[in-house]
Coordinates of C-alpha atoms in Angstrom, one line a residue:
Chain V
M1 CA 150.1 25.6 -77.6
T2 CA 147.7 25.7 -80.5
D3 CA 144.3 27.2 -80.0
L4 CA 142.3 24.1 -79.3
T5 CA 139.0 25.7 -80.4
K6 CA 140.4 25.7 -84.0
L7 CA 140.4 21.9 -84.0
G8 CA 137.6 19.7 -85.3
V9 CA 136.3 16.3 -84.1
K10 CA 139.0 14.1 -85.6
A11 CA 141.9 16.4 -84.6
I12 CA 140.6 16.6 -81.0
R13 CA 140.0 12.8 -80.7
D14 CA 143.4 11.9 -82.2
G15 CA 145.2 14.6 -80.1
V16 CA 143.6 13.4 -76.9
A17 CA 144.3 9.7 -77.7
G18 CA 147.9 10.6 -78.7
G19 CA 148.5 12.6 -75.5
D20 CA 149.1 16.0 -77.3
F21 CA 146.7 17.6 -74.9
T22 CA 144.1 16.4 -72.4
A23 CA 140.4 16.2 -72.9
R24 CA 140.0 18.6 -69.9
E25 CA 142.1 21.2 -71.7
V26 CA 139.9 20.9 -74.7
A27 CA 136.7 21.2 -72.7
E28 CA 138.0 24.2 -70.8
S29 CA 138.9 26.0 -74.1
F30 CA 135.5 25.4 -75.6
N31 CA 133.7 26.3 -72.3
A32 CA 135.5 29.6 -72.4
A33 CA 134.7 30.2 -76.0
V34 CA 131.0 29.4 -75.4
A35 CA 131.0 31.8 -72.4
S36 CA 132.4 34.6 -74.5
A37 CA 129.9 34.3 -77.4
A38 CA 126.7 35.2 -75.6
E39 CA 125.9 37.7 -78.4
L40 CA 125.3 34.8 -80.9
N41 CA 122.6 33.5 -78.6
A42 CA 123.4 30.0 -79.9
F43 CA 122.9 28.3 -76.5
I44 CA 119.7 28.3 -74.4
V45 CA 121.6 26.7 -71.5
T46 CA 125.3 26.0 -71.1
T47 CA 126.5 22.9 -69.3
P48 CA 130.3 23.4 -68.7
D49 CA 130.2 20.9 -65.9
H50 CA 128.9 18.2 -68.2
A51 CA 131.7 18.9 -70.6
L52 CA 134.4 18.8 -67.9
A53 CA 133.0 15.6 -66.3
A54 CA 133.0 13.8 -69.6
A55 CA 136.5 15.0 -70.3
D56 CA 137.8 13.9 -67.0
A57 CA 136.4 10.4 -67.6
V58 CA 138.2 10.2 -70.9
D59 CA 141.4 11.4 -69.4
A60 CA 141.1 8.9 -66.6
N61 CA 140.4 6.1 -69.1
R62 CA 143.5 7.1 -71.1
A63 CA 145.6 7.1 -68.0
K64 CA 144.5 3.5 -67.4
G65 CA 145.4 2.6 -70.9
E66 CA 141.8 1.9 -72.0
E67 CA 140.6 2.4 -75.5
L68 CA 138.8 5.7 -76.0
G69 CA 135.6 6.0 -77.9
A70 CA 135.2 7.4 -81.4
M71 CA 134.2 10.8 -80.0
G72 CA 136.6 10.5 -77.0
G73 CA 137.3 13.9 -75.5
V74 CA 135.2 15.9 -78.0
P75 CA 132.8 18.4 -76.4
I76 CA 129.8 19.1 -78.5
G77 CA 126.7 21.2 -78.6
M78 CA 123.4 19.4 -78.3
K79 CA 120.3 20.8 -80.1
D80 CA 117.7 21.5 -77.5
L81 CA 115.3 19.1 -79.2
F82 CA 117.1 16.1 -77.6
A83 CA 116.0 15.1 -74.2
T84 CA 119.0 15.2 -71.8
H85 CA 118.6 13.7 -68.3
G86 CA 118.3 16.4 -65.7
V87 CA 119.1 19.2 -68.1
Q88 CA 116.4 21.6 -69.3
T89 CA 114.9 20.6 -72.7
T90 CA 112.6 23.1 -74.3
A91 CA 112.5 22.7 -78.1
A92 CA 113.0 26.5 -77.8
S93 CA 109.4 26.8 -76.6
H94 CA 107.8 28.5 -73.6
I95 CA 105.5 25.5 -73.1
L96 CA 108.5 23.3 -72.1
E97 CA 110.4 26.0 -70.2
G98 CA 111.9 24.4 -67.1
F99 CA 111.2 20.8 -68.3
K100 CA 113.9 18.5 -67.1
P101 CA 113.6 15.0 -68.7
Q102 CA 114.1 12.1 -66.4
Y103 CA 115.6 10.2 -69.3
E104 CA 118.2 10.6 -72.0
S105 CA 117.6 10.5 -75.8
T106 CA 119.2 7.5 -77.5
V107 CA 121.3 9.7 -79.8
S108 CA 122.7 11.8 -77.0
Q109 CA 123.4 8.6 -74.9
N110 CA 125.2 7.1 -77.9
L111 CA 127.4 10.1 -78.1
W112 CA 128.2 10.1 -74.4
N113 CA 129.0 6.4 -74.6
A114 CA 131.4 7.3 -77.4
G115 CA 133.3 9.7 -75.1
A116 CA 131.7 13.0 -76.1
G117 CA 130.8 15.7 -73.6
M118 CA 128.1 18.4 -73.7
L119 CA 128.8 22.1 -73.9
G120 CA 125.2 23.0 -73.6
K121 CA 121.7 22.9 -75.2
L122 CA 121.6 24.8 -78.5
N123 CA 118.9 27.2 -79.6
L124 CA 116.7 26.4 -82.6
D125 CA 113.4 27.4 -84.2
Q126 CA 110.6 26.6 -81.9
F127 CA 109.7 22.9 -82.1
A128 CA 112.1 22.9 -85.1
M129 CA 109.5 24.9 -87.1
G130 CA 111.4 27.6 -89.1
S131 CA 114.2 28.2 -91.5
S132 CA 115.8 31.3 -90.0
N133 CA 116.0 30.9 -86.2
E134 CA 113.5 33.7 -85.5
T135 CA 110.8 31.6 -83.9
S136 CA 112.6 30.6 -80.7
Y137 CA 111.0 31.7 -77.4
F138 CA 114.6 32.4 -76.2
G139 CA 115.4 34.9 -79.0
N140 CA 117.0 34.9 -82.4
V141 CA 120.3 33.2 -83.1
A142 CA 122.7 35.3 -85.0
S143 CA 125.0 33.8 -87.6
P144 CA 128.7 34.6 -87.0
W145 CA 128.8 35.6 -90.7
R146 CA 128.1 39.1 -91.9
K147 CA 127.9 40.5 -95.4
E148 CA 131.2 42.1 -96.4
G149 CA 131.4 45.7 -95.2
A150 CA 128.0 45.4 -93.3
N151 CA 127.0 44.7 -89.8
A152 CA 123.4 43.6 -90.0
A153 CA 122.8 40.3 -88.1
M154 CA 122.3 37.5 -90.5
S155 CA 120.3 34.3 -90.2
P156 CA 122.2 31.1 -89.3
G157 CA 119.4 29.2 -91.1
G158 CA 117.0 26.8 -89.3
S159 CA 115.8 25.0 -87.6
S160 CA 119.3 23.8 -86.4
G161 CA 120.6 27.4 -86.3
G162 CA 122.1 27.3 -82.8
S163 CA 124.1 24.3 -84.0
S164 CA 125.2 25.9 -87.3
S165 CA 126.1 29.2 -85.6
A166 CA 128.1 27.5 -82.8
V167 CA 130.1 25.3 -85.2
A168 CA 130.8 28.1 -87.7
A169 CA 131.9 30.4 -84.8
R170 CA 134.3 27.7 -83.5
I171 CA 132.7 27.7 -80.1
A172 CA 131.8 24.0 -80.6
P173 CA 133.8 21.5 -82.8
A174 CA 130.5 19.8 -83.7
A175 CA 126.8 19.7 -82.9
T176 CA 123.8 17.6 -83.3
G177 CA 121.0 18.7 -85.6
T178 CA 117.7 17.3 -86.7
D179 CA 116.3 17.5 -90.2
T180 CA 112.6 17.3 -91.0
G181 CA 112.6 19.3 -94.3
G182 CA 116.1 20.6 -94.5
S183 CA 116.9 21.7 -90.9
I184 CA 120.4 20.3 -91.0
R185 CA 121.4 21.1 -94.6
Q186 CA 120.0 24.6 -95.0
P187 CA 121.7 26.0 -91.8
A188 CA 124.9 24.2 -92.7
A189 CA 124.9 25.9 -96.1
F190 CA 124.2 29.3 -94.6
T191 CA 127.2 29.1 -92.3
G192 CA 129.8 27.3 -94.3
I193 CA 129.9 24.0 -92.5
C194 CA 129.0 20.4 -93.3
G195 CA 125.9 18.5 -92.2
I196 CA 124.3 15.2 -93.1
K197 CA 120.9 13.8 -92.7
P198 CA 121.1 10.0 -92.8
T199 CA 118.6 7.6 -94.2
Y200 CA 115.3 7.8 -92.3
G201 CA 115.6 5.3 -89.5
R202 CA 119.4 5.3 -89.1
C203 CA 119.3 7.5 -86.0
S204 CA 116.8 6.7 -83.2
R205 CA 114.1 9.3 -82.7
W206 CA 113.6 8.1 -79.1
G207 CA 113.9 11.1 -76.8
V208 CA 113.8 13.6 -79.6
V209 CA 111.0 16.1 -79.3
A210 CA 108.7 15.1 -82.1
F211 CA 107.8 17.5 -84.9
A212 CA 106.8 15.4 -87.9
S213 CA 107.5 11.8 -87.1
S214 CA 107.6 10.3 -90.6
L215 CA 110.3 12.9 -91.5
D216 CA 112.3 13.8 -88.4
Q217 CA 115.9 12.4 -88.5
A218 CA 118.9 13.4 -86.4
G219 CA 122.4 14.0 -87.9
P220 CA 125.7 15.6 -87.2
M221 CA 126.9 19.1 -88.1
A222 CA 130.6 19.8 -88.2
R223 CA 133.3 21.6 -90.1
S224 CA 134.5 18.7 -92.2
V225 CA 133.1 15.6 -94.0
E226 CA 135.5 13.4 -91.9
D227 CA 134.1 14.8 -88.7
C228 CA 130.5 14.2 -89.9
A229 CA 131.4 10.6 -90.8
I230 CA 132.9 10.0 -87.3
M231 CA 130.0 11.6 -85.4
L232 CA 127.3 10.0 -87.5
G233 CA 128.8 6.6 -86.8
S234 CA 128.5 7.3 -83.1
M235 CA 124.9 8.6 -83.3
A236 CA 123.4 5.9 -85.5
G237 CA 122.3 2.4 -84.7
F238 CA 119.3 0.2 -84.1
D239 CA 117.2 1.1 -81.2
P240 CA 114.4 -1.2 -80.0
K241 CA 112.7 1.8 -78.3
D242 CA 112.0 3.4 -81.7
A243 CA 109.6 1.4 -83.9
T244 CA 110.9 3.2 -87.0
S245 CA 114.6 2.5 -86.2
L246 CA 116.4 0.5 -88.9
K247 CA 117.6 -3.0 -87.9
M248 CA 120.8 -2.7 -89.8
D249 CA 124.5 -2.6 -88.9
V250 CA 126.1 0.8 -89.0
P251 CA 129.0 0.7 -91.5
D252 CA 132.4 2.2 -90.6
W253 CA 131.9 5.3 -92.7
E254 CA 135.0 6.9 -91.4
A255 CA 137.3 4.0 -92.3
A256 CA 135.8 3.6 -95.8
L257 CA 135.9 7.3 -96.7
S258 CA 137.4 7.8 -100.2
A259 CA 137.3 10.8 -102.5
D260 CA 137.8 8.6 -105.6
L261 CA 134.5 8.6 -107.5
K262 CA 135.6 6.5 -110.5
G263 CA 132.7 4.5 -111.8
K264 CA 130.1 6.7 -110.0
R265 CA 127.4 8.5 -112.0
V266 CA 126.2 11.8 -110.6
G267 CA 122.8 12.9 -111.6
I268 CA 121.9 16.6 -112.2
P269 CA 118.2 17.0 -111.7
R270 CA 117.0 19.4 -114.5
E271 CA 113.9 20.5 -112.4
Y272 CA 116.2 22.1 -109.8
R273 CA 117.1 24.8 -112.2
M274 CA 114.4 27.2 -111.1
D275 CA 113.6 30.7 -112.1
G276 CA 114.9 33.2 -109.6
T277 CA 117.8 31.1 -108.4
D278 CA 120.8 33.2 -107.6
E279 CA 123.5 33.4 -110.3
A280 CA 126.1 32.6 -107.7
I281 CA 124.3 29.5 -106.7
L282 CA 124.1 28.3 -110.3
A283 CA 127.8 29.0 -110.7
S284 CA 128.7 27.0 -107.6
W285 CA 126.5 24.1 -109.0
E286 CA 128.5 24.2 -112.2
Q287 CA 131.7 24.2 -110.2
G288 CA 130.4 21.3 -108.2
K289 CA 129.9 19.3 -111.4
A290 CA 133.5 20.0 -112.5
W291 CA 134.9 19.0 -109.1
L292 CA 133.0 15.6 -109.1
K293 CA 134.1 15.0 -112.7
D294 CA 137.6 15.7 -111.6
A295 CA 137.2 13.1 -108.9
G296 CA 136.4 10.5 -111.6
A297 CA 132.6 10.7 -111.6
E298 CA 130.5 10.7 -114.8
I299 CA 127.8 13.5 -114.9
V300 CA 124.4 12.6 -116.2
D301 CA 121.1 14.4 -116.6
V302 CA 118.2 13.1 -114.5
S303 CA 114.6 14.2 -114.1
L304 CA 112.6 14.6 -110.9
P305 CA 109.4 15.7 -112.4
H306 CA 107.4 16.2 -109.2
T307 CA 110.0 18.5 -107.6
K308 CA 107.7 21.5 -107.8
Y309 CA 105.0 19.7 -105.7
A310 CA 107.3 18.5 -102.9
L311 CA 107.2 21.7 -100.9
P312 CA 103.4 22.2 -100.9
A313 CA 103.1 18.4 -100.0
Y314 CA 105.5 18.9 -97.2
Y315 CA 103.5 21.9 -95.8
I316 CA 100.5 19.6 -95.5
I317 CA 102.2 16.5 -94.2
A318 CA 104.5 18.1 -91.7
P319 CA 101.8 20.3 -90.0
A320 CA 99.4 17.4 -90.0
E321 CA 101.9 15.3 -88.1
A322 CA 102.9 18.3 -85.9
S323 CA 99.3 19.0 -84.9
S324 CA 99.0 15.5 -83.7
N325 CA 102.4 15.3 -82.0
L326 CA 102.0 18.6 -80.2
A327 CA 98.6 17.6 -78.8
R328 CA 100.6 16.2 -75.8
Y329 CA 101.3 19.7 -74.5
D330 CA 98.2 20.3 -72.5
G331 CA 99.5 21.5 -69.2
V332 CA 98.8 18.3 -67.4
R333 CA 101.8 16.0 -67.4
Y334 CA 104.7 18.5 -67.9
G335 CA 105.6 21.9 -69.0
L336 CA 103.6 25.1 -68.6
R337 CA 100.1 25.3 -67.1
D338 CA 97.9 28.3 -67.5
L339 CA 94.8 28.0 -65.3
P340 CA 92.7 31.1 -65.5
E341 CA 90.5 31.9 -62.5
G342 CA 87.5 29.5 -62.4
A343 CA 88.6 27.7 -65.6
G344 CA 87.7 24.1 -66.3
L345 CA 89.8 21.5 -68.0
Q346 CA 89.1 22.5 -71.6
D347 CA 89.8 26.2 -70.8
M348 CA 93.0 25.2 -69.1
Y349 CA 94.2 23.3 -72.2
A350 CA 93.3 26.2 -74.5
A351 CA 94.9 28.9 -72.3
T352 CA 98.0 26.8 -71.7
R353 CA 98.5 26.2 -75.4
A354 CA 97.8 29.8 -76.3
E355 CA 100.4 31.0 -73.8
G356 CA 103.0 28.3 -74.5
F357 CA 103.2 28.2 -78.3
G358 CA 104.7 30.8 -80.6
D359 CA 103.0 32.2 -83.7
E360 CA 104.6 29.8 -86.3
V361 CA 103.8 26.8 -84.1
K362 CA 100.2 27.9 -83.8
R363 CA 100.0 28.5 -87.5
R364 CA 101.2 25.0 -88.3
I365 CA 99.0 23.4 -85.7
L366 CA 96.0 25.1 -87.2
I367 CA 97.0 24.1 -90.8
G368 CA 97.5 20.6 -89.6
T369 CA 94.2 20.5 -87.8
Y370 CA 92.4 21.9 -90.8
V371 CA 93.9 19.4 -93.4
L372 CA 93.1 16.5 -91.1
S373 CA 89.6 17.6 -90.3
A374 CA 86.6 15.7 -91.7
G375 CA 85.8 16.9 -95.2
F376 CA 89.3 18.0 -96.0
Y377 CA 91.3 14.9 -95.2
D378 CA 91.1 13.4 -98.7
A379 CA 91.4 16.7 -100.6
Y380 CA 94.5 17.8 -98.7
Y381 CA 96.2 15.1 -96.5
N382 CA 95.6 12.0 -98.7
Q383 CA 96.5 13.9 -101.8
A384 CA 99.7 15.1 -100.2
Q385 CA 100.6 11.6 -99.2
K386 CA 100.0 10.4 -102.8
V387 CA 102.2 13.2 -104.1
R388 CA 104.8 12.2 -101.6
A389 CA 104.8 8.7 -103.1
L390 CA 105.4 10.2 -106.6
V391 CA 108.3 12.3 -105.3
A392 CA 109.9 9.2 -103.8
R393 CA 109.2 7.3 -107.1
D394 CA 111.0 10.1 -109.0
F395 CA 114.1 9.5 -107.0
E396 CA 113.8 5.7 -107.4
Q397 CA 113.7 6.1 -111.2
A398 CA 116.6 8.6 -111.2
F399 CA 118.7 6.2 -109.2
A400 CA 118.3 3.6 -111.9
T401 CA 120.6 5.8 -114.0
C402 CA 122.8 7.4 -111.4
D403 CA 124.4 6.7 -108.0
L404 CA 124.1 10.1 -106.5
I405 CA 122.4 13.5 -107.1
L406 CA 124.1 16.9 -107.0
A407 CA 122.1 20.0 -106.4
P408 CA 122.4 23.3 -104.6
T409 CA 121.3 23.2 -100.9
T410 CA 119.4 26.5 -101.0
P411 CA 118.1 28.9 -103.6
T412 CA 119.9 31.9 -101.9
A413 CA 122.6 32.6 -99.4
S414 CA 121.7 33.7 -95.9
F415 CA 119.5 36.8 -95.4
P416 CA 119.4 39.4 -92.6
L417 CA 117.3 38.5 -89.6
G418 CA 113.9 40.0 -89.8
S419 CA 113.9 40.4 -93.6
L420 CA 111.5 37.5 -94.3
S421 CA 109.8 37.0 -91.0
E422 CA 106.6 38.7 -92.1
D423 CA 106.2 36.4 -95.1
P424 CA 105.8 32.7 -94.2
L425 CA 105.5 31.5 -97.8
T426 CA 108.8 33.1 -98.9
M427 CA 110.4 31.7 -95.8
Y428 CA 109.2 28.2 -96.7
L429 CA 110.8 28.5 -100.2
N430 CA 114.2 28.3 -98.5
D431 CA 113.8 24.5 -98.3
V432 CA 112.7 24.0 -101.8
F433 CA 115.8 22.0 -102.7
A434 CA 116.0 20.2 -99.4
V435 CA 112.5 19.0 -98.9
P436 CA 112.3 16.4 -101.7
A437 CA 115.0 14.2 -100.2
S438 CA 113.3 14.5 -96.8
L439 CA 110.0 13.3 -98.2
A440 CA 111.7 10.3 -99.7
G441 CA 113.7 9.5 -96.5
L442 CA 117.0 9.7 -98.4
P443 CA 120.5 10.5 -97.0
A444 CA 121.5 14.0 -98.0
M445 CA 124.4 16.2 -97.1
S446 CA 125.4 19.9 -97.5
V447 CA 129.1 20.8 -97.9
P448 CA 130.5 24.3 -98.3
A449 CA 131.2 25.2 -101.9
G450 CA 132.5 28.8 -101.7
L451 CA 131.5 32.4 -101.0
N452 CA 129.0 34.5 -102.9
P453 CA 130.0 38.1 -104.0
D454 CA 128.8 39.4 -100.6
G455 CA 131.2 37.1 -98.8
L456 CA 128.5 34.7 -97.6
P457 CA 128.9 30.9 -97.7
L458 CA 127.1 28.7 -100.3
G459 CA 126.5 25.0 -100.0
L460 CA 126.2 22.1 -102.4
Q461 CA 123.8 19.2 -101.7
L462 CA 124.5 15.5 -102.3
V463 CA 121.5 13.1 -102.2
G464 CA 122.1 9.4 -102.1
K465 CA 120.2 6.1 -102.4
P466 CA 118.6 4.7 -99.3
F467 CA 121.3 3.4 -96.8
D468 CA 124.1 4.7 -99.0
E469 CA 125.5 7.4 -96.8
Q470 CA 129.0 6.2 -97.9
T471 CA 128.7 7.5 -101.4
V472 CA 127.2 10.8 -100.1
L473 CA 130.1 11.2 -97.7
D474 CA 132.7 10.2 -100.4
A475 CA 131.4 12.8 -102.8
G476 CA 131.3 15.3 -100.0
L477 CA 135.0 14.6 -99.4
A478 CA 135.8 15.0 -103.1
I479 CA 134.1 18.5 -103.0
Q480 CA 135.7 19.4 -99.8
Q481 CA 139.2 18.6 -101.1
R482 CA 138.7 20.6 -104.3
A483 CA 136.8 23.5 -102.8
G484 CA 139.4 24.1 -100.1
F485 CA 136.9 26.0 -98.2
D486 CA 138.9 27.4 -95.2
H487 CA 137.0 30.7 -94.8
A488 CA 136.0 31.5 -91.3
P489 CA 133.7 34.4 -90.1
E490 CA 135.5 37.4 -88.7
K491 CA 135.1 37.5 -85.0
W492 CA 132.7 40.4 -83.8
W493 CA 131.0 38.8 -80.8
Chain X
M1 CA 89.0 26.6 -100.7
S2 CA 89.4 29.4 -98.3
V3 CA 88.7 30.0 -94.6
D4 CA 86.9 32.8 -92.9
K5 CA 87.2 34.0 -89.4
Q6 CA 84.5 31.7 -88.1
T7 CA 86.3 28.6 -89.6
V8 CA 89.6 29.6 -88.1
A9 CA 87.8 30.0 -84.7
K10 CA 86.5 26.5 -85.1
I11 CA 89.9 25.0 -86.0
A12 CA 91.5 26.9 -83.1
S13 CA 88.9 25.4 -80.8
L14 CA 89.5 21.9 -82.2
A15 CA 93.2 22.4 -81.7
R16 CA 92.6 23.7 -78.1
I17 CA 94.3 27.0 -78.7
K18 CA 92.6 30.0 -77.3
M19 CA 92.5 32.9 -79.7
G20 CA 91.2 36.4 -79.4
D21 CA 89.5 38.3 -82.2
E22 CA 92.6 40.2 -83.2
E23 CA 94.6 37.0 -83.5
L24 CA 91.9 35.2 -85.4
E25 CA 91.7 38.1 -87.9
R26 CA 95.5 38.0 -88.3
M27 CA 95.4 34.3 -89.0
V28 CA 92.8 34.3 -91.7
P29 CA 94.9 35.8 -94.5
E30 CA 98.0 33.9 -93.4
L31 CA 96.2 30.5 -93.5
N32 CA 94.5 31.4 -96.8
G33 CA 97.9 32.3 -98.3
I34 CA 99.2 28.9 -97.4
L35 CA 96.1 27.0 -98.4
N36 CA 95.9 28.7 -101.8
W37 CA 99.5 27.8 -102.4
V38 CA 99.0 24.1 -101.5
E39 CA 96.0 23.9 -103.8
Q40 CA 98.4 23.3 -106.6
L41 CA 98.7 19.7 -105.5
G42 CA 95.3 19.3 -107.1
E43 CA 97.0 19.5 -110.5
V44 CA 98.9 16.3 -109.9
N45 CA 97.5 13.1 -111.5
V46 CA 97.6 10.6 -108.7
E47 CA 95.4 7.9 -110.2
G48 CA 96.4 4.5 -108.9
V49 CA 98.9 5.9 -106.5
E50 CA 98.8 4.6 -102.9
P51 CA 99.3 7.3 -100.3
M52 CA 102.8 6.9 -98.7
S53 CA 102.9 6.6 -95.0
A54 CA 106.4 5.0 -94.5
V55 CA 109.4 6.2 -96.4
I56 CA 111.7 3.2 -95.8
P57 CA 110.3 -0.3 -96.1
N58 CA 110.4 -1.5 -92.5
T59 CA 108.2 -3.9 -90.7
L60 CA 106.5 -2.7 -87.6
R61 CA 108.0 -4.4 -84.6
L62 CA 106.1 -5.1 -81.5
R63 CA 107.6 -5.0 -78.0
D64 CA 107.2 -8.1 -75.8
D65 CA 104.0 -7.9 -73.9
V66 CA 105.9 -7.8 -70.6
V67 CA 105.7 -5.2 -67.9
D68 CA 109.1 -3.6 -67.5
A69 CA 110.5 -5.3 -70.6
D70 CA 112.7 -2.3 -70.9
P71 CA 113.6 -0.9 -67.5
K72 CA 113.9 2.6 -69.0
T73 CA 110.4 2.7 -70.4
G74 CA 108.7 0.1 -68.3
G75 CA 106.7 0.4 -65.1
G76 CA 107.6 1.4 -61.6
K77 CA 108.6 4.9 -62.5
R78 CA 105.9 6.9 -60.7
D79 CA 108.2 9.6 -59.3
E80 CA 110.0 10.1 -62.6
V81 CA 106.8 10.3 -64.5
L82 CA 105.4 12.9 -62.1
A83 CA 108.6 14.8 -61.8
N84 CA 107.7 17.5 -64.3
A85 CA 104.0 17.7 -63.6
P86 CA 102.8 21.3 -63.0
A87 CA 100.5 19.9 -60.2
A88 CA 101.1 16.4 -58.9
E89 CA 99.1 15.3 -55.9
H90 CA 99.1 12.0 -54.0
G91 CA 101.0 10.3 -56.8
F92 CA 98.6 11.5 -59.5
F93 CA 98.4 14.4 -62.0
G94 CA 96.2 17.1 -60.7
V95 CA 93.7 18.9 -62.9
P96 CA 90.9 21.4 -62.3
K97 CA 87.6 19.9 -61.1
V98 CA 85.7 18.4 -64.0
I99 CA 82.6 17.1 -62.2
E100 CA 80.5 19.4 -60.1

């Protein structure tokens, strides 16, 4: 029999529905792959029983002749930012260690309803703050990729680095991610997989541990564009429990997928050609233009003049929202409590938060508290929100002349773990190409474009108009078909 | 604008994060590095621009003013609400004594 862990979402679902193999066989294969990959540290907890129970339910439904869901029989990894009923949910923090939600996030529930099962909770940067997976309380995640001829552990990107590592290593066919400023796209690019952040509001944020509420958006990470389309269709949908959820129908993205881009105009933002961008990245960008042209698209120049200011605006807005969202971790209602001898309530809060948060989280809470404090609110926070409006307006104007934007996902390929961790600003620059689309709430995807001279994956980014995930996915498919990216990391774990 | 150790101590206390001397000293250059970098936003001409608070035009929905309108988020969930409390007593959250 074929190795089931080589299969993606569509192949598993269709194989289970067609009776080529059972969902239980699939779940058992992936459970074993997960158990043998502890060195990647991709999972914080594993839930093999959840995967088996979901698989058995799908097999039973099939035996009864019932229709199986869009994710029927597909076991997935769940980023540990999604609340899962009765299963520890930590956001990779010490402050939430041992927290077992008494409810299920809407996105994960939607996936279970569609027939998916859970392999476990995936590691991430603590509270989704980071671009390298070095801020988790539960240790760094390693990418399955290494530089050719070297064995230094490389970063899987962040914050959804457990997700990217697991999917790239073939220990999960797909995983959930969340993207606040690039946390789906950057790790997807670093590990040679696909990931899409839909339009803000497509996926419910209910039950997702909040980082920056005006930016956070869930999305799928998988090895192909088709798999992303299928999984996103199951995750998305209106949710009355989330006031920012879009009251719109979810299109059948999978059914409408087409790599024919005739009549589409693809914009190339001239401001994304920044000094210091890797030669290999620029070359892959050129290649991407040629591929989209080959698919029938017309290439046009566009300008996004405020690109340079998107990242600094993000590093005011996101910490400001985080400082407010993370105020709920005070040692009273859930999570850690540190109560020093003879301490009062205020001391307990301060001690609990000092003990429970990691350095990067503290740094961002302090920045957020500072920019929101009296006297600095206008100079920092309000100014950043105005710049955000200008970044969004740039896109609006660009989309008057094009249907889609093509850019690199990241300015470099992955880097060795530990090489940037002393330098927060350089680390932030990883998301320089990803953040503008986040600030504007636009759908954006990364697809693998090829390998750099070190043998590390590079990604291309597609940014679409609001609600137009279809064009993003279609262009992703056009690139996927032409790139023929079938590289896999060599197994060392 | 730049921050000194005293300012960082004040922010840390506003944020309810206990910080020792050494940690405060380590934070000062880190925060200043980030703040100096975000200063560049001051160059942008934002005259007449409204600050953006919502990315996608969406009207704020209000839930029906009914107890238990959604059984998952409504009332009658005391045990679930308290299930993860570090110290739950008599159906309440327990905290250290605040009144002498």
